[in-house]
PDB file of C-alpha atoms in Angstrom:
ATOM      1  CA  MET A 372     -18.140  -5.041 -57.606  1.00 67.00           C
ATOM      2  CA  ALA A 373     -16.585  -8.182 -56.135  1.00 68.00           C
ATOM      3  CA  GLY A 374     -15.772  -9.410 -59.633  1.00 79.00           C
ATOM      4  CA  LEU A 375     -14.200  -6.072 -60.547  1.00 78.00           C
ATOM      5  CA  ARG A 376     -12.038  -6.066 -57.411  1.00 78.00           C
ATOM      6  CA  ALA A 377     -10.911  -9.622 -58.120  1.00 83.00           C
ATOM      7  CA  ALA A 378      -9.991  -8.639 -61.692  1.00 87.00           C
ATOM      8  CA  GLN A 379      -8.057  -5.606 -60.452  1.00 89.00           C
ATOM      9  CA  LYS A 380      -6.189  -7.730 -57.911  1.00 91.00           C
ATOM     10  CA  GLU A 381      -5.255 -10.259 -60.566  1.00 92.00           C
ATOM     11  CA  MET A 382      -4.118  -7.446 -62.858  1.00 95.00           C
ATOM     12  CA  THR A 383      -1.853  -6.058 -60.120  1.00 96.00           C
ATOM     13  CA  ARG A 384      -0.465  -9.510 -59.393  1.00 96.00           C
ATOM     14  CA  ARG A 385       0.272 -10.090 -63.087  1.00 96.00           C
ATOM     15  CA  LEU A 386       1.911  -6.668 -63.310  1.00 97.00           C
ATOM     16  CA  LEU A 387       4.210  -7.439 -60.393  1.00 97.00           C
ATOM     17  CA  LEU A 388       5.181 -10.782 -61.929  1.00 97.00           C
ATOM     18  CA  SER A 389       5.875  -9.423 -65.402  1.00 97.00           C
ATOM     19  CA  THR A 390       7.769  -6.428 -64.031  1.00 98.00           C
ATOM     20  CA  ALA A 391       9.886  -8.642 -61.800  1.00 97.00           C
ATOM     21  CA  LEU A 392      10.718 -10.964 -64.693  1.00 97.00           C
ATOM     22  CA  GLU A 393      11.863  -8.016 -66.807  1.00 97.00           C
ATOM     23  CA  LEU A 394      14.043  -6.707 -63.983  1.00 97.00           C
ATOM     24  CA  PHE A 395      15.507 -10.127 -63.216  1.00 97.00           C
ATOM     25  CA  GLU A 396      16.458 -10.422 -66.881  1.00 95.00           C
ATOM     26  CA  ALA A 397      18.005  -6.952 -66.991  1.00 95.00           C
ATOM     27  CA  ARG A 398      19.682  -6.801 -63.566  1.00 95.00           C
ATOM     28  CA  GLY A 399      19.763 -10.379 -62.315  1.00 94.00           C
ATOM     29  CA  TYR A 400      17.837 -11.793 -59.391  1.00 95.00           C
ATOM     30  CA  ALA A 401      20.372 -10.737 -56.753  1.00 94.00           C
ATOM     31  CA  GLY A 402      20.517  -7.217 -58.205  1.00 95.00           C
ATOM     32  CA  THR A 403      16.757  -6.654 -57.997  1.00 97.00           C
ATOM     33  CA  THR A 404      15.052  -5.681 -54.743  1.00 97.00           C
ATOM     34  CA  VAL A 405      11.416  -5.660 -53.697  1.00 97.00           C
ATOM     35  CA  ASP A 406      11.522  -1.852 -53.829  1.00 97.00           C
ATOM     36  CA  ASP A 407      12.854  -2.000 -57.402  1.00 97.00           C
ATOM     37  CA  ILE A 408       9.962  -4.220 -58.457  1.00 98.00           C
ATOM     38  CA  ALA A 409       7.333  -2.121 -56.707  1.00 97.00           C
ATOM     39  CA  LYS A 410       8.659   1.143 -58.123  1.00 97.00           C
ATOM     40  CA  ALA A 411       8.914  -0.203 -61.679  1.00 97.00           C
ATOM     41  CA  ALA A 412       5.363  -1.528 -61.404  1.00 97.00           C
ATOM     42  CA  GLY A 413       4.126   1.896 -60.242  1.00 96.00           C
ATOM     43  CA  THR A 414       3.112   0.710 -56.789  1.00 95.00           C
ATOM     44  CA  THR A 415       4.584   0.424 -53.289  1.00 95.00           C
ATOM     45  CA  ARG A 416       6.365  -2.221 -51.228  1.00 95.00           C
ATOM     46  CA  VAL A 417       3.235  -2.427 -49.056  1.00 96.00           C
ATOM     47  CA  THR A 418       1.259  -3.461 -52.122  1.00 96.00           C
ATOM     48  CA  PHE A 419       3.982  -5.913 -53.121  1.00 97.00           C
ATOM     49  CA  TYR A 420       3.799  -7.652 -49.737  1.00 97.00           C
ATOM     50  CA  ALA A 421       0.029  -7.808 -49.991  1.00 96.00           C
ATOM     51  CA  TYR A 422       0.540 -10.197 -52.907  1.00 97.00           C
ATOM     52  CA  PHE A 423       3.846 -11.913 -52.161  1.00 97.00           C
ATOM     53  CA  PRO A 424       5.406 -12.412 -48.707  1.00 96.00           C
ATOM     54  CA  SER A 425       8.917 -12.258 -50.192  1.00 96.00           C
ATOM     55  CA  ARG A 426      10.915 -11.946 -53.376  1.00 96.00           C
ATOM     56  CA  ALA A 427      11.444 -15.725 -53.221  1.00 95.00           C
ATOM     57  CA  ALA A 428       7.671 -16.278 -53.119  1.00 96.00           C
ATOM     58  CA  LEU A 429       7.297 -14.182 -56.255  1.00 97.00           C
ATOM     59  CA  MET A 430      10.004 -16.283 -57.910  1.00 96.00           C
ATOM     60  CA  ARG A 431       8.102 -19.432 -56.977  1.00 94.00           C
ATOM     61  CA  ALA A 432       5.076 -17.968 -58.772  1.00 95.00           C
ATOM     62  CA  LEU A 433       7.232 -17.378 -61.847  1.00 95.00           C
ATOM     63  CA  VAL A 434       8.419 -20.994 -61.686  1.00 92.00           C
ATOM     64  CA  ALA A 435       4.756 -22.030 -61.631  1.00 91.00           C
ATOM     65  CA  GLU A 436       4.264 -19.958 -64.797  1.00 91.00           C
ATOM     66  CA  LEU A 437       7.231 -21.754 -66.339  1.00 90.00           C
ATOM     67  CA  ASP A 438       5.633 -25.098 -65.510  1.00 85.00           C
ATOM     68  CA  GLU A 439       2.509 -23.955 -67.352  1.00 85.00           C
ATOM     69  CA  LEU A 440       4.552 -22.882 -70.384  1.00 84.00           C
ATOM     70  CA  LEU A 441       6.189 -26.306 -70.467  1.00 80.00           C
ATOM     71  CA  GLU A 442       2.859 -28.032 -69.794  1.00 70.00           C
ATOM     72  CA  ARG A 443       4.323 -29.692 -66.743  1.00 66.00           C
ATOM     73  CA  GLY A 444       2.614 -30.547 -63.496  1.00 51.00           C
ATOM     74  CA  SER A 445       3.937 -29.700 -60.065  1.00 46.00           C
ATOM     75  CA  PRO A 446       7.229 -31.300 -58.945  1.00 44.00           C
ATOM     76  CA  ALA A 447       5.150 -33.870 -57.065  1.00 41.00           C
ATOM     77  CA  GLU A 448       2.947 -34.583 -60.095  1.00 44.00           C
ATOM     78  CA  PRO A 449       5.027 -34.873 -63.292  1.00 42.00           C
ATOM     79  CA  GLY A 450       3.418 -33.303 -66.309  1.00 46.00           C
ATOM     80  CA  PRO A 451       3.027 -34.631 -69.835  1.00 44.00           C
ATOM     81  CA  ALA A 452       6.601 -33.799 -70.838  1.00 53.00           C
ATOM     82  CA  SER A 453       7.969 -36.677 -68.756  1.00 77.00           C
ATOM     83  CA  PRO A 454       6.092 -39.508 -70.541  1.00 87.00           C
ATOM     84  CA  ALA A 455       7.374 -38.195 -73.887  1.00 89.00           C
ATOM     85  CA  LEU A 456      10.945 -38.339 -72.619  1.00 93.00           C
ATOM     86  CA  VAL A 457      10.357 -41.777 -71.104  1.00 95.00           C
ATOM     87  CA  ALA A 458       9.193 -43.038 -74.503  1.00 95.00           C
ATOM     88  CA  VAL A 459      12.183 -41.585 -76.350  1.00 96.00           C
ATOM     89  CA  VAL A 460      14.628 -43.104 -73.869  1.00 97.00           C
ATOM     90  CA  ARG A 461      12.826 -46.442 -73.911  1.00 96.00           C
ATOM     91  CA  ALA A 462      13.183 -46.590 -77.717  1.00 96.00           C
ATOM     92  CA  GLY A 463      16.876 -45.748 -77.404  1.00 96.00           C
ATOM     93  CA  ARG A 464      17.377 -44.517 -80.971  1.00 96.00           C
ATOM     94  CA  ARG A 465      19.646 -41.651 -81.926  1.00 96.00           C
ATOM     95  CA  THR A 466      17.049 -40.223 -84.325  1.00 96.00           C
ATOM     96  CA  GLY A 467      14.556 -40.077 -81.466  1.00 96.00           C
ATOM     97  CA  PHE A 468      17.032 -38.377 -79.157  1.00 97.00           C
ATOM     98  CA  GLU A 469      17.892 -35.767 -81.780  1.00 97.00           C
ATOM     99  CA  ALA A 470      14.236 -35.038 -82.562  1.00 96.00           C
ATOM    100  CA  TRP A 471      13.392 -34.644 -78.854  1.00 95.00           C
ATOM    101  CA  LEU A 472      16.398 -32.382 -78.276  1.00 96.00           C
ATOM    102  CA  ARG A 473      15.500 -30.275 -81.315  1.00 96.00           C
ATOM    103  CA  ASP A 474      11.910 -29.852 -80.112  1.00 94.00           C
ATOM    104  CA  THR A 475      13.158 -28.959 -76.631  1.00 93.00           C
ATOM    105  CA  SER A 476      15.538 -26.307 -77.975  1.00 95.00           C
ATOM    106  CA  ARG A 477      12.670 -24.584 -79.807  1.00 94.00           C
ATOM    107  CA  ARG A 478      11.185 -23.713 -76.395  1.00 92.00           C
ATOM    108  CA  TRP A 479      14.320 -21.987 -75.163  1.00 94.00           C
ATOM    109  CA  PRO A 480      13.560 -18.466 -76.455  1.00 94.00           C
ATOM    110  CA  ARG A 481      10.202 -18.409 -74.660  1.00 93.00           C
ATOM    111  CA  ILE A 482      11.425 -19.803 -71.353  1.00 93.00           C
ATOM    112  CA  ARG A 483      14.824 -18.081 -71.289  1.00 95.00           C
ATOM    113  CA  PRO A 484      14.093 -15.313 -68.722  1.00 95.00           C
ATOM    114  CA  TYR A 485      12.324 -17.742 -66.390  1.00 95.00           C
ATOM    115  CA  VAL A 486      15.113 -20.329 -66.451  1.00 94.00           C
ATOM    116  CA  LEU A 487      17.924 -17.826 -65.926  1.00 94.00           C
ATOM    117  CA  ALA A 488      16.078 -16.122 -63.065  1.00 95.00           C
ATOM    118  CA  ALA A 489      15.278 -19.452 -61.406  1.00 94.00           C
ATOM    119  CA  HIS A 490      18.887 -20.621 -61.489  1.00 94.00           C
ATOM    120  CA  GLU A 491      20.168 -17.263 -60.225  1.00 95.00           C
ATOM    121  CA  ALA A 492      17.600 -17.284 -57.421  1.00 95.00           C
ATOM    122  CA  ALA A 493      18.545 -20.840 -56.467  1.00 94.00           C
ATOM    123  CA  VAL A 494      22.053 -19.623 -55.619  1.00 94.00           C
ATOM    124  CA  VAL A 495      20.813 -17.311 -52.855  1.00 92.00           C
ATOM    125  CA  GLU A 496      17.443 -18.779 -51.826  1.00 92.00           C
ATOM    126  CA  PRO A 497      17.576 -22.266 -50.228  1.00 91.00           C
ATOM    127  CA  GLU A 498      13.872 -22.933 -50.847  1.00 88.00           C
ATOM    128  CA  LEU A 499      14.317 -22.184 -54.534  1.00 91.00           C
ATOM    129  CA  ARG A 500      17.470 -24.277 -54.727  1.00 92.00           C
ATOM    130  CA  GLU A 501      15.466 -27.212 -53.405  1.00 91.00           C
ATOM    131  CA  LEU A 502      12.712 -26.525 -55.954  1.00 89.00           C
ATOM    132  CA  VAL A 503      15.150 -26.385 -58.890  1.00 90.00           C
ATOM    133  CA  ASP A 504      16.876 -29.559 -57.678  1.00 91.00           C
ATOM    134  CA  ARG A 505      13.532 -31.386 -57.451  1.00 88.00           C
ATOM    135  CA  TRP A 506      12.653 -30.156 -60.922  1.00 86.00           C
ATOM    136  CA  PHE A 507      15.908 -31.535 -62.365  1.00 91.00           C
ATOM    137  CA  ASP A 508      15.517 -34.803 -60.443  1.00 93.00           C
ATOM    138  CA  GLU A 509      12.050 -35.267 -61.933  1.00 90.00           C
ATOM    139  CA  VAL A 510      13.496 -35.246 -65.447  1.00 92.00           C
ATOM    140  CA  VAL A 511      16.351 -37.568 -64.419  1.00 95.00           C
ATOM    141  CA  SER A 512      13.691 -39.931 -63.067  1.00 93.00           C
ATOM    142  CA  ALA A 513      11.978 -39.891 -66.468  1.00 94.00           C
ATOM    143  CA  VAL A 514      15.215 -41.018 -68.118  1.00 96.00           C
ATOM    144  CA  GLU A 515      15.743 -43.675 -65.455  1.00 96.00           C
ATOM    145  CA  ALA A 516      12.187 -44.939 -66.029  1.00 95.00           C
ATOM    146  CA  GLY A 517      12.759 -45.175 -69.770  1.00 96.00           C
ATOM    147  CA  LEU A 518      15.910 -47.220 -69.288  1.00 97.00           C
ATOM    148  CA  ALA A 519      14.152 -49.457 -66.757  1.00 97.00           C
ATOM    149  CA  GLN A 520      11.234 -50.079 -69.124  1.00 96.00           C
ATOM    150  CA  ALA A 521      13.690 -51.021 -71.856  1.00 96.00           C
ATOM    151  CA  GLY A 522      15.658 -53.245 -69.468  1.00 96.00           C
ATOM    152  CA  ARG A 523      18.788 -51.483 -70.657  1.00 96.00           C
ATOM    153  CA  PHE A 524      22.018 -51.123 -68.690  1.00 97.00           C
ATOM    154  CA  ASP A 525      22.823 -52.076 -65.121  1.00 96.00           C
ATOM    155  CA  PRO A 526      20.065 -50.750 -62.822  1.00 97.00           C
ATOM    156  CA  ASP A 527      22.697 -49.148 -60.596  1.00 96.00           C
ATOM    157  CA  SER A 528      23.958 -47.034 -63.507  1.00 97.00           C
ATOM    158  CA  ARG A 529      20.641 -45.829 -64.929  1.00 97.00           C
ATOM    159  CA  ARG A 530      20.131 -42.793 -62.738  1.00 97.00           C
ATOM    160  CA  LEU A 531      23.739 -41.682 -63.203  1.00 97.00           C
ATOM    161  CA  ARG A 532      23.382 -42.036 -66.959  1.00 98.00           C
ATOM    162  CA  GLY A 533      20.287 -39.837 -66.844  1.00 97.00           C
ATOM    163  CA  PHE A 534      22.061 -37.288 -64.662  1.00 97.00           C
ATOM    164  CA  LEU A 535      25.022 -37.076 -67.058  1.00 97.00           C
ATOM    165  CA  ALA A 536      22.829 -36.782 -70.147  1.00 97.00           C
ATOM    166  CA  LEU A 537      20.601 -34.085 -68.669  1.00 96.00           C
ATOM    167  CA  THR A 538      23.497 -32.130 -67.193  1.00 96.00           C
ATOM    168  CA  GLN A 539      24.881 -31.836 -70.721  1.00 97.00           C
ATOM    169  CA  LEU A 540      21.513 -30.579 -71.977  1.00 96.00           C
ATOM    170  CA  ASP A 541      21.148 -28.146 -69.070  1.00 94.00           C
ATOM    171  CA  GLN A 542      24.601 -26.680 -69.644  1.00 95.00           C
ATOM    172  CA  LEU A 543      24.037 -26.305 -73.389  1.00 96.00           C
ATOM    173  CA  ALA A 544      20.658 -24.649 -72.792  1.00 95.00           C
ATOM    174  CA  ARG A 545      21.976 -22.176 -70.247  1.00 93.00           C
ATOM    175  CA  ARG A 546      25.008 -21.430 -72.422  1.00 94.00           C
ATOM    176  CA  TRP A 547      22.647 -20.642 -75.301  1.00 96.00           C
ATOM    177  CA  MET A 548      20.463 -18.508 -73.035  1.00 94.00           C
ATOM    178  CA  ARG A 549      23.437 -16.336 -72.141  1.00 93.00           C
ATOM    179  CA  HIS A 550      25.433 -16.296 -75.367  1.00 94.00           C
ATOM    180  CA  GLY A 551      23.295 -17.685 -78.181  1.00 94.00           C
ATOM    181  CA  TRP A 552      24.445 -20.409 -80.532  1.00 94.00           C
ATOM    182  CA  GLU A 553      28.230 -20.359 -80.731  1.00 91.00           C
ATOM    183  CA  THR A 554      28.196 -22.952 -83.482  1.00 92.00           C
ATOM    184  CA  ASP A 555      25.649 -24.292 -85.935  1.00 95.00           C
ATOM    185  CA  PRO A 556      22.673 -25.456 -83.829  1.00 96.00           C
ATOM    186  CA  ALA A 557      22.274 -28.637 -85.881  1.00 96.00           C
ATOM    187  CA  THR A 558      25.894 -29.500 -85.135  1.00 96.00           C
ATOM    188  CA  ALA A 559      25.525 -28.773 -81.405  1.00 96.00           C
ATOM    189  CA  LEU A 560      22.327 -30.787 -81.058  1.00 97.00           C
ATOM    190  CA  GLY A 561      23.745 -33.573 -83.216  1.00 97.00           C
ATOM    191  CA  LEU A 562      26.779 -33.906 -80.964  1.00 97.00           C
ATOM    192  CA  LEU A 563      24.513 -33.968 -77.935  1.00 97.00           C
ATOM    193  CA  ALA A 564      22.405 -36.679 -79.587  1.00 97.00           C
ATOM    194  CA  ASP A 565      25.612 -38.682 -80.159  1.00 97.00           C
ATOM    195  CA  SER A 566      26.408 -38.394 -76.471  1.00 97.00           C
ATOM    196  CA  TRP A 567      22.875 -39.401 -75.477  1.00 98.00           C
ATOM    197  CA  GLU A 568      23.065 -42.407 -77.768  1.00 97.00           C
ATOM    198  CA  PHE A 569      26.272 -43.496 -76.035  1.00 96.00           C
ATOM    199  CA  LEU A 570      24.877 -42.928 -72.539  1.00 97.00           C
ATOM    200  CA  LEU A 571      21.276 -44.008 -73.014  1.00 98.00           C
ATOM    201  CA  GLY A 572      20.828 -45.701 -76.360  1.00 96.00           C
ATOM    202  CA  GLU A 573      20.192 -49.253 -77.410  1.00 84.00           C
ATOM    203  CA  PRO A 574      23.612 -50.981 -77.634  1.00 79.00           C
ATOM    204  CA  ARG A 575      24.471 -51.956 -81.172  1.00 68.00           C
ATOM    205  CA  ASP A 576      27.581 -54.118 -81.156  1.00 53.00           C
ATOM    206  CA  GLY A 577      28.954 -53.938 -77.646  1.00 47.00           C
ATOM    207  CA  PRO A 578      28.350 -52.378 -74.209  1.00 47.00           C
ATOM    208  CA  ALA A 579      26.996 -48.822 -74.236  1.00 45.00           C
ATOM    209  CA  GLY A 580      26.598 -48.891 -78.009  1.00 43.00           C
ATOM    210  CA  ARG A 581      30.326 -49.155 -78.800  1.00 46.00           C
ATOM    211  CA  PRO A 582      32.034 -51.950 -80.728  1.00 44.00           C
ATOM    212  CA  PRO A 583      33.939 -54.440 -78.554  1.00 39.00           C
ATOM    213  CA  PRO A 584      37.574 -53.444 -77.967  1.00 37.00           C
ATOM    214  CA  GLY A 585      39.885 -54.381 -80.810  1.00 39.00           C
ATOM    215  CA  THR A 586      37.126 -54.677 -83.421  1.00 39.00           C
ATOM    216  CA  ALA A 587      36.942 -51.062 -84.559  1.00 38.00           C
TER     217      ALA A 587
END
């Protein structure tokens, strides 16, 4: 009996999470209330609060699901995605950047509702804004570590370079999640790889991978 009750509780929890994700995608985070989620799940707000103390707490659980989908650890314990990015940045080759970006973009359809809901929630929920910021900072730190391991660029510029590169990726991803590809994806990812090579790549002829002035 105890096992059956535990299974039923987990089923209800999963139902609340999946229902909330569907509503967040359809109505937006701000446009979805606890009552909306409970009603759509065929239960009550009392049941909702038995599982989640707030809508923000439910969103945190969805972010944890997103971490699992991406095979990441917690914000305090970076998952296996970070070492892969560190290695690509350390190598500093455009082909590596483009391959990593292409692989990353293949995950977008699966994670789309989670990412959009998390960013919308971060606008109105301070605790979620802090979580999303820490998440982004973790990936910036991976880029910074790759540059440090390669001994590339002024140490004072490495974190900013990572921030600029990943902001471009974040904006492209969220643009795709809302509007789809507005140009050929190979072209979009190729241009982003060009930008990453400039910001992060192994210099070829001059600083930041550009020929010295007057030699082009």
